[in-house]
């Protein structure tokens, strides 16, 4: 089976049968959802996307319902046929609809994520927007992504989601100001997995890390420090000059305009741009000023036995 996938806008009057066949397989047959809920009145006016394989066979679909009153889009009906899952197609659908939203000048995207698929949406820049609820008999979490500015980060889940998104969207350069290597955040499973994946890429990547307390980090150890020490060709670790700052802040910024700023490194609350280049440019300049005055961290070099 070829894994080559292409995405196309759907001509709904002509291709409705194809869209609903995929959704019926995934939602009705696969999840036991009431067939009456698979279609609704929004389908006619929604923006639909269809993924097809190299032979032109449809394998996945999703849609975006536009609300002109709030200048927002609601993504839903994400359906990937079972044989094609875990190949990144869901992320391609999300990115395609996100670009379609930008082209239409929308300021915000929302969606209701089924809990098993939550990591997919979090890594794509969607942050929690309310409590968990049931929809069509299945637990969901409301998520949102702002396209025209920054978003407030209110709790651990949102901070982990924002950081995982920043890491996973990095091109060649990631900058992290993490005073104590952000225990509870950088080592959270979602974030750590994203960091490991970035560090293991064949494409040359540089990850600059600024810390404040190397001795504390050395005593604490942990998987993030172990990863940094194992890959010195990827990670560059230095200590911030604390005589030049009294701040206990933390930040993450990549080379594609994604960023997270927190005024207190011990707390999750902050502001994320996913992406928002004005915020990213400001944070990059702030980081580079700290980096220019930083020093090496011999305390954190791996022992050579």
mmCIF file of C-alpha atoms in Angstrom:
data_model
loop_
_atom_site.group_PDB
_atom_site.id
_atom_site.type_symbol
_atom_site.label_atom_id
_atom_site.label_comp_id
_atom_site.label_asym_id
_atom_site.label_seq_id
_atom_site.Cartn_x
_atom_site.Cartn_y
_atom_site.Cartn_z
ATOM 1 C CA UNK A 1 0.000 0.000 0.000
ATOM 2 C CA UNK A 2 1.471 3.358 -1.059
ATOM 3 C CA UNK A 3 1.630 6.061 1.601
ATOM 4 C CA UNK A 4 1.603 8.964 -0.875
ATOM 5 C CA UNK A 5 -1.337 11.183 0.072
ATOM 6 C CA UNK A 6 -2.731 14.306 -1.571
ATOM 7 C CA UNK A 7 -5.404 16.644 -0.210
ATOM 8 C CA UNK A 8 -8.116 18.340 -2.234
ATOM 9 C CA UNK A 9 -11.022 20.683 -1.634
ATOM 10 C CA UNK A 10 -14.334 18.855 -1.940
ATOM 11 C CA UNK A 11 -16.989 19.763 -4.485
ATOM 12 C CA UNK A 12 -19.728 18.804 -2.050
ATOM 13 C CA UNK A 13 -22.690 18.470 -4.454
ATOM 14 C CA UNK A 14 -20.618 16.113 -6.588
ATOM 15 C CA UNK A 15 -18.554 14.318 -3.916
ATOM 16 C CA UNK A 16 -20.948 14.148 -0.960
ATOM 17 C CA UNK A 17 -21.302 10.393 -1.344
ATOM 18 C CA UNK A 18 -17.549 9.886 -0.995
ATOM 19 C CA UNK A 19 -17.359 12.093 2.106
ATOM 20 C CA UNK A 20 -20.255 10.373 3.833
ATOM 21 C CA UNK A 21 -19.006 6.887 2.975
ATOM 22 C CA UNK A 22 -15.772 7.568 4.872
ATOM 23 C CA UNK A 23 -17.606 9.150 7.792
ATOM 24 C CA UNK A 24 -20.100 6.278 7.959
ATOM 25 C CA UNK A 25 -17.251 3.754 8.112
ATOM 26 C CA UNK A 26 -15.411 5.647 10.856
ATOM 27 C CA UNK A 27 -18.234 7.006 13.004
ATOM 28 C CA UNK A 28 -21.211 4.695 12.525
ATOM 29 C CA UNK A 29 -19.524 1.346 11.930
ATOM 30 C CA UNK A 30 -16.333 2.049 13.885
ATOM 31 C CA UNK A 31 -17.635 3.999 16.884
ATOM 32 C CA UNK A 32 -21.291 3.057 17.005
ATOM 33 C CA UNK A 33 -22.534 6.625 16.578
ATOM 34 C CA UNK A 34 -26.178 7.103 15.605
ATOM 35 C CA UNK A 35 -26.332 7.316 11.771
ATOM 36 C CA UNK A 36 -28.656 10.317 12.111
ATOM 37 C CA UNK A 37 -25.777 12.302 13.662
ATOM 38 C CA UNK A 38 -23.268 11.652 10.881
ATOM 39 C CA UNK A 39 -24.831 14.280 8.579
ATOM 40 C CA UNK A 40 -26.284 17.675 9.433
ATOM 41 C CA UNK A 41 -27.421 20.904 7.818
ATOM 42 C CA UNK A 42 -23.909 22.412 7.964
ATOM 43 C CA UNK A 43 -22.520 19.964 5.419
ATOM 44 C CA UNK A 44 -23.883 21.888 2.440
ATOM 45 C CA UNK A 45 -22.098 25.153 3.313
ATOM 46 C CA UNK A 46 -19.000 23.759 5.072
ATOM 47 C CA UNK A 47 -15.473 23.676 3.665
ATOM 48 C CA UNK A 48 -14.622 19.989 3.158
ATOM 49 C CA UNK A 49 -11.228 18.406 2.480
ATOM 50 C CA UNK A 50 -10.606 14.938 1.069
ATOM 51 C CA UNK A 51 -7.374 12.921 1.297
ATOM 52 C CA UNK A 52 -6.703 10.417 -1.494
ATOM 53 C CA UNK A 53 -3.938 7.875 -2.001
ATOM 54 C CA UNK A 54 -1.615 7.523 -4.989
ATOM 55 C CA UNK A 55 -4.295 5.603 -6.876
ATOM 56 C CA UNK A 56 -6.889 8.288 -6.219
ATOM 57 C CA UNK A 57 -8.781 6.270 -3.618
ATOM 58 C CA UNK A 58 -10.312 8.373 -0.796
ATOM 59 C CA UNK A 59 -8.871 7.610 2.646
ATOM 60 C CA UNK A 60 -9.829 10.514 4.938
ATOM 61 C CA UNK A 61 -11.949 13.628 5.218
ATOM 62 C CA UNK A 62 -12.698 16.574 7.505
ATOM 63 C CA UNK A 63 -14.707 19.783 7.379
ATOM 64 C CA UNK A 64 -14.769 23.360 8.650
ATOM 65 C CA UNK A 65 -18.012 25.202 9.407
ATOM 66 C CA UNK A 66 -17.580 28.983 9.162
ATOM 67 C CA UNK A 67 -19.379 31.335 11.556
ATOM 68 C CA UNK A 68 -19.300 34.847 10.018
ATOM 69 C CA UNK A 69 -20.655 36.431 13.210
ATOM 70 C CA UNK A 70 -17.581 35.422 15.224
ATOM 71 C CA UNK A 71 -15.184 35.294 12.256
ATOM 72 C CA UNK A 72 -14.254 31.773 13.284
ATOM 73 C CA UNK A 73 -14.278 28.251 11.932
ATOM 74 C CA UNK A 74 -15.277 25.025 13.663
ATOM 75 C CA UNK A 75 -13.370 21.939 12.553
ATOM 76 C CA UNK A 76 -15.115 18.601 12.792
ATOM 77 C CA UNK A 77 -16.005 15.267 11.222
ATOM 78 C CA UNK A 78 -12.311 14.296 11.177
ATOM 79 C CA UNK A 79 -12.373 10.773 9.774
ATOM 80 C CA UNK A 80 -9.431 8.610 8.662
ATOM 81 C CA UNK A 81 -10.068 5.068 7.457
ATOM 82 C CA UNK A 82 -8.582 2.450 9.832
ATOM 83 C CA UNK A 83 -5.920 1.176 7.426
ATOM 84 C CA UNK A 84 -4.526 4.700 7.032
ATOM 85 C CA UNK A 85 -4.229 5.795 10.643
ATOM 86 C CA UNK A 86 -0.985 6.667 12.445
ATOM 87 C CA UNK A 87 0.564 7.978 9.229
ATOM 88 C CA UNK A 88 0.171 11.707 9.868
ATOM 89 C CA UNK A 89 -2.936 12.135 7.728
ATOM 90 C CA UNK A 90 -4.965 13.667 10.548
ATOM 91 C CA UNK A 91 -2.323 16.371 10.981
ATOM 92 C CA UNK A 92 -2.363 17.029 7.232
ATOM 93 C CA UNK A 93 -6.131 17.513 7.337
ATOM 94 C CA UNK A 94 -5.787 19.949 10.245
ATOM 95 C CA UNK A 95 -3.046 21.928 8.521
ATOM 96 C CA UNK A 96 -5.026 22.090 5.270
ATOM 97 C CA UNK A 97 -8.112 23.438 7.045
ATOM 98 C CA UNK A 98 -5.965 25.851 9.052
ATOM 99 C CA UNK A 99 -4.553 27.298 5.845
ATOM 100 C CA UNK A 100 -8.057 27.489 4.371
ATOM 101 C CA UNK A 101 -9.125 29.459 7.448
ATOM 102 C CA UNK A 102 -6.221 31.899 7.033
ATOM 103 C CA UNK A 103 -7.030 32.406 3.363
ATOM 104 C CA UNK A 104 -10.559 33.392 4.399
ATOM 105 C CA UNK A 105 -9.300 35.803 7.056
ATOM 106 C CA UNK A 106 -10.699 33.863 10.008
ATOM 107 C CA UNK A 107 -9.322 34.773 13.420
ATOM 108 C CA UNK A 108 -9.989 31.604 15.375
ATOM 109 C CA UNK A 109 -10.569 27.874 14.988
ATOM 110 C CA UNK A 110 -12.435 25.635 17.416
ATOM 111 C CA UNK A 111 -13.077 21.909 17.603
ATOM 112 C CA UNK A 112 -14.323 19.170 19.900
ATOM 113 C CA UNK A 113 -11.584 16.564 20.317
ATOM 114 C CA UNK A 114 -12.253 12.951 21.181
ATOM 115 C CA UNK A 115 -9.902 12.143 24.052
ATOM 116 C CA UNK A 116 -7.904 9.364 22.305
ATOM 117 C CA UNK A 117 -7.018 11.840 19.537
ATOM 118 C CA UNK A 118 -6.153 14.689 21.912
ATOM 119 C CA UNK A 119 -2.340 14.617 21.378
ATOM 120 C CA UNK A 120 -2.852 15.183 17.637
ATOM 121 C CA UNK A 121 -4.748 18.419 18.235
ATOM 122 C CA UNK A 122 -2.532 19.658 21.052
ATOM 123 C CA UNK A 123 0.613 19.313 18.936
ATOM 124 C CA UNK A 124 -1.142 21.227 16.156
ATOM 125 C CA UNK A 125 -1.585 24.285 18.391
ATOM 126 C CA UNK A 126 -5.093 23.769 19.754
ATOM 127 C CA UNK A 127 -5.403 24.603 23.457
ATOM 128 C CA UNK A 128 -8.113 23.575 25.952
ATOM 129 C CA UNK A 129 -11.088 25.943 25.964
ATOM 130 C CA UNK A 130 -13.389 24.419 28.577
ATOM 131 C CA UNK A 131 -14.248 21.324 30.599
ATOM 132 C CA UNK A 132 -14.673 17.814 29.235
ATOM 133 C CA UNK A 133 -18.160 16.865 28.023
ATOM 134 C CA UNK A 134 -19.971 14.054 26.199
ATOM 135 C CA UNK A 135 -20.982 14.354 22.545
ATOM 136 C CA UNK A 136 -22.651 11.536 20.604
ATOM 137 C CA UNK A 137 -22.036 9.369 23.660
ATOM 138 C CA UNK A 138 -18.248 9.905 23.621
ATOM 139 C CA UNK A 139 -16.054 12.100 25.892
ATOM 140 C CA UNK A 140 -14.713 15.242 24.200
ATOM 141 C CA UNK A 141 -12.638 18.268 25.141
ATOM 142 C CA UNK A 142 -13.284 21.689 23.553
ATOM 143 C CA UNK A 143 -10.172 23.191 21.986
ATOM 144 C CA UNK A 144 -9.356 26.419 20.201
ATOM 145 C CA UNK A 145 -6.558 27.962 18.182
ATOM 146 C CA UNK A 146 -6.164 31.659 17.528
ATOM 147 C CA UNK A 147 -4.899 32.690 14.106
ATOM 148 C CA UNK A 148 -4.695 36.476 14.541
ATOM 149 C CA UNK A 149 -2.808 36.903 17.819
ATOM 150 C CA UNK A 150 -1.684 35.218 21.018
ATOM 151 C CA UNK A 151 -3.643 32.937 23.340
ATOM 152 C CA UNK A 152 -3.727 32.769 27.122
ATOM 153 C CA UNK A 153 -2.216 29.629 28.640
ATOM 154 C CA UNK A 154 -4.079 28.879 31.845
ATOM 155 C CA UNK A 155 -2.978 25.484 33.157
ATOM 156 C CA UNK A 156 -0.521 22.594 32.875
ATOM 157 C CA UNK A 157 -2.359 20.924 29.995
ATOM 158 C CA UNK A 158 -2.357 24.116 27.939
ATOM 159 C CA UNK A 159 1.314 24.834 28.695
ATOM 160 C CA UNK A 160 2.307 21.302 27.708
ATOM 161 C CA UNK A 161 0.230 21.553 24.535
ATOM 162 C CA UNK A 162 1.767 24.887 23.544
ATOM 163 C CA UNK A 163 5.313 23.678 24.170
ATOM 164 C CA UNK A 164 4.752 20.407 22.304
ATOM 165 C CA UNK A 165 3.370 22.401 19.373
ATOM 166 C CA UNK A 166 6.383 24.742 19.345
ATOM 167 C CA UNK A 167 8.812 21.827 19.421
ATOM 168 C CA UNK A 168 7.027 19.783 16.759
ATOM 169 C CA UNK A 169 6.745 22.733 14.342
ATOM 170 C CA UNK A 170 10.414 23.721 14.639
ATOM 171 C CA UNK A 171 12.295 23.948 11.377
ATOM 172 C CA UNK A 172 15.996 24.083 12.191
ATOM 173 C CA UNK A 173 16.251 26.206 15.337
ATOM 174 C CA UNK A 174 14.591 26.038 18.755
ATOM 175 C CA UNK A 175 15.383 28.311 21.695
ATOM 176 C CA UNK A 176 14.403 27.413 25.272
ATOM 177 C CA UNK A 177 14.817 29.500 28.416
ATOM 178 C CA UNK A 178 14.117 26.940 31.138
ATOM 179 C CA UNK A 179 15.674 28.023 34.462
ATOM 180 C CA UNK A 180 15.554 24.541 36.034
ATOM 181 C CA UNK A 181 14.755 22.575 32.848
ATOM 182 C CA UNK A 182 11.069 23.123 33.663
ATOM 183 C CA UNK A 183 10.279 19.971 35.697
ATOM 184 C CA UNK A 184 6.680 18.941 35.123
ATOM 185 C CA UNK A 185 6.638 20.646 31.732
ATOM 186 C CA UNK A 186 9.637 19.686 29.584
ATOM 187 C CA UNK A 187 9.534 16.158 30.997
ATOM 188 C CA UNK A 188 5.766 15.733 30.528
ATOM 189 C CA UNK A 189 5.192 12.779 28.147
ATOM 190 C CA UNK A 190 3.650 14.865 25.341
ATOM 191 C CA UNK A 191 6.493 17.403 25.440
ATOM 192 C CA UNK A 192 9.349 14.963 25.999
ATOM 193 C CA UNK A 193 8.221 12.778 23.103
ATOM 194 C CA UNK A 194 8.121 15.848 20.846
ATOM 195 C CA UNK A 195 11.591 16.917 22.000
ATOM 196 C CA UNK A 196 13.040 13.473 21.374
ATOM 197 C CA UNK A 197 11.503 13.369 17.900
ATOM 198 C CA UNK A 198 12.949 16.775 17.026
ATOM 199 C CA UNK A 199 16.403 15.853 18.315
ATOM 200 C CA UNK A 200 16.397 12.586 16.354
ATOM 201 C CA UNK A 201 15.539 14.123 12.981
ATOM 202 C CA UNK A 202 18.000 13.673 10.141
ATOM 203 C CA UNK A 203 17.636 17.334 9.226
ATOM 204 C CA UNK A 204 20.294 19.430 11.006
ATOM 205 C CA UNK A 205 18.700 21.006 14.072
ATOM 206 C CA UNK A 206 20.022 23.325 16.771
ATOM 207 C CA UNK A 207 18.353 23.504 20.184
ATOM 208 C CA UNK A 208 19.712 26.270 22.409
ATOM 209 C CA UNK A 209 18.874 25.912 26.100
ATOM 210 C CA UNK A 210 19.442 28.557 28.782
ATOM 211 C CA UNK A 211 19.256 27.568 32.454
ATOM 212 C CA UNK A 212 19.736 29.410 35.747
ATOM 213 C CA UNK A 213 20.816 26.739 38.255
ATOM 214 C CA UNK A 214 23.091 24.046 36.798
ATOM 215 C CA UNK A 215 23.913 22.507 40.180
ATOM 216 C CA UNK A 216 20.241 22.001 41.019
ATOM 217 C CA UNK A 217 19.665 20.469 37.599
ATOM 218 C CA UNK A 218 22.669 18.158 37.991
ATOM 219 C CA UNK A 219 21.398 16.950 41.370
ATOM 220 C CA UNK A 220 17.891 16.368 40.045
ATOM 221 C CA UNK A 221 18.890 14.619 36.822
ATOM 222 C CA UNK A 222 15.939 13.388 34.804
ATOM 223 C CA UNK A 223 15.141 12.446 31.199
ATOM 224 C CA UNK A 224 15.523 15.939 29.732
ATOM 225 C CA UNK A 225 19.070 16.351 31.046
ATOM 226 C CA UNK A 226 19.902 12.821 29.891
ATOM 227 C CA UNK A 227 18.668 13.666 26.385
ATOM 228 C CA UNK A 228 20.700 16.881 26.278
ATOM 229 C CA UNK A 229 23.854 15.121 27.465
ATOM 230 C CA UNK A 230 23.403 12.294 24.973
ATOM 231 C CA UNK A 231 23.114 14.625 21.960
ATOM 232 C CA UNK A 232 25.654 17.455 22.328
ATOM 233 C CA UNK A 233 25.662 17.945 18.559
ATOM 234 C CA UNK A 234 21.997 18.997 18.745
ATOM 235 C CA UNK A 235 21.712 20.715 22.122
ATOM 236 C CA UNK A 236 23.753 23.716 23.214
ATOM 237 C CA UNK A 237 23.340 24.342 26.950
ATOM 238 C CA UNK A 238 24.450 27.507 28.747
ATOM 239 C CA UNK A 239 23.766 29.356 32.005
ATOM 240 C CA UNK A 240 22.081 32.752 32.028
ATOM 241 C CA UNK A 241 23.960 35.629 33.676
ATOM 242 C CA UNK A 242 21.834 36.201 36.778
ATOM 243 C CA UNK A 243 23.667 39.433 37.573
ATOM 244 C CA UNK A 244 22.048 40.942 34.496
ATOM 245 C CA UNK A 245 18.496 39.799 35.254
ATOM 246 C CA UNK A 246 16.242 39.346 38.261
ATOM 247 C CA UNK A 247 13.569 37.643 36.187
ATOM 248 C CA UNK A 248 12.403 34.075 36.824
ATOM 249 C CA UNK A 249 10.691 33.843 33.465
ATOM 250 C CA UNK A 250 10.693 31.045 30.916
ATOM 251 C CA UNK A 251 10.200 31.040 27.164
ATOM 252 C CA UNK A 252 10.245 28.860 24.088
ATOM 253 C CA UNK A 253 10.477 30.158 20.532
ATOM 254 C CA UNK A 254 11.184 28.460 17.219
ATOM 255 C CA UNK A 255 12.207 29.633 13.767
ATOM 256 C CA UNK A 256 8.680 29.436 12.358
ATOM 257 C CA UNK A 257 7.033 32.045 14.554
ATOM 258 C CA UNK A 258 5.707 29.796 17.338
ATOM 259 C CA UNK A 259 6.314 30.905 20.922
ATOM 260 C CA UNK A 260 5.392 30.557 24.592
ATOM 261 C CA UNK A 261 6.219 33.099 27.302
ATOM 262 C CA UNK A 262 5.708 32.557 31.051
ATOM 263 C CA UNK A 263 6.535 35.230 33.612
ATOM 264 C CA UNK A 264 7.173 32.612 36.323
ATOM 265 C CA UNK A 265 8.966 29.412 35.357
ATOM 266 C CA UNK A 266 7.391 27.594 38.306
ATOM 267 C CA UNK A 267 3.849 28.214 37.022
ATOM 268 C CA UNK A 268 2.133 27.162 33.778
ATOM 269 C CA UNK A 269 0.328 30.441 33.091
ATOM 270 C CA UNK A 270 1.544 32.431 30.125
ATOM 271 C CA UNK A 271 0.913 33.548 26.563
ATOM 272 C CA UNK A 272 1.332 31.495 23.395
ATOM 273 C CA UNK A 273 1.522 32.465 19.742
ATOM 274 C CA UNK A 274 0.903 29.392 17.580
ATOM 275 C CA UNK A 275 2.096 31.024 15.403
ATOM 276 C CA UNK A 276 2.232 34.789 15.903
ATOM 277 C CA UNK A 277 5.429 36.289 14.527
ATOM 278 C CA UNK A 278 5.375 39.637 16.377
ATOM 279 C CA UNK A 279 5.517 37.787 19.706
ATOM 280 C CA UNK A 280 8.099 35.316 18.423
ATOM 281 C CA UNK A 281 10.401 38.063 17.162
ATOM 282 C CA UNK A 282 10.265 39.864 20.504
ATOM 283 C CA UNK A 283 11.034 36.686 22.455
ATOM 284 C CA UNK A 284 13.838 35.709 20.100
ATOM 285 C CA UNK A 285 15.507 39.081 20.651
ATOM 286 C CA UNK A 286 15.105 38.674 24.409
ATOM 287 C CA UNK A 287 16.647 35.204 24.264
ATOM 288 C CA UNK A 288 19.584 36.337 22.133
ATOM 289 C CA UNK A 289 20.400 39.094 24.634
ATOM 290 C CA UNK A 290 20.535 36.520 27.430
ATOM 291 C CA UNK A 291 22.552 34.145 25.263
ATOM 292 C CA UNK A 292 25.162 36.783 24.446
ATOM 293 C CA UNK A 293 25.871 37.214 28.169
ATOM 294 C CA UNK A 294 25.656 33.543 29.149
ATOM 295 C CA UNK A 295 28.408 31.120 30.145
ATOM 296 C CA UNK A 296 29.099 27.439 29.603
ATOM 297 C CA UNK A 297 27.780 24.843 32.062
ATOM 298 C CA UNK A 298 30.640 22.452 32.910
ATOM 299 C CA UNK A 299 28.504 21.141 35.781
ATOM 300 C CA UNK A 300 26.140 19.571 33.257
ATOM 301 C CA UNK A 301 28.640 17.962 30.926
ATOM 302 C CA UNK A 302 28.267 14.176 30.734
ATOM 303 C CA UNK A 303 30.894 12.166 32.580
ATOM 304 C CA UNK A 304 33.401 10.427 30.302
ATOM 305 C CA UNK A 305 34.342 7.092 31.878
#
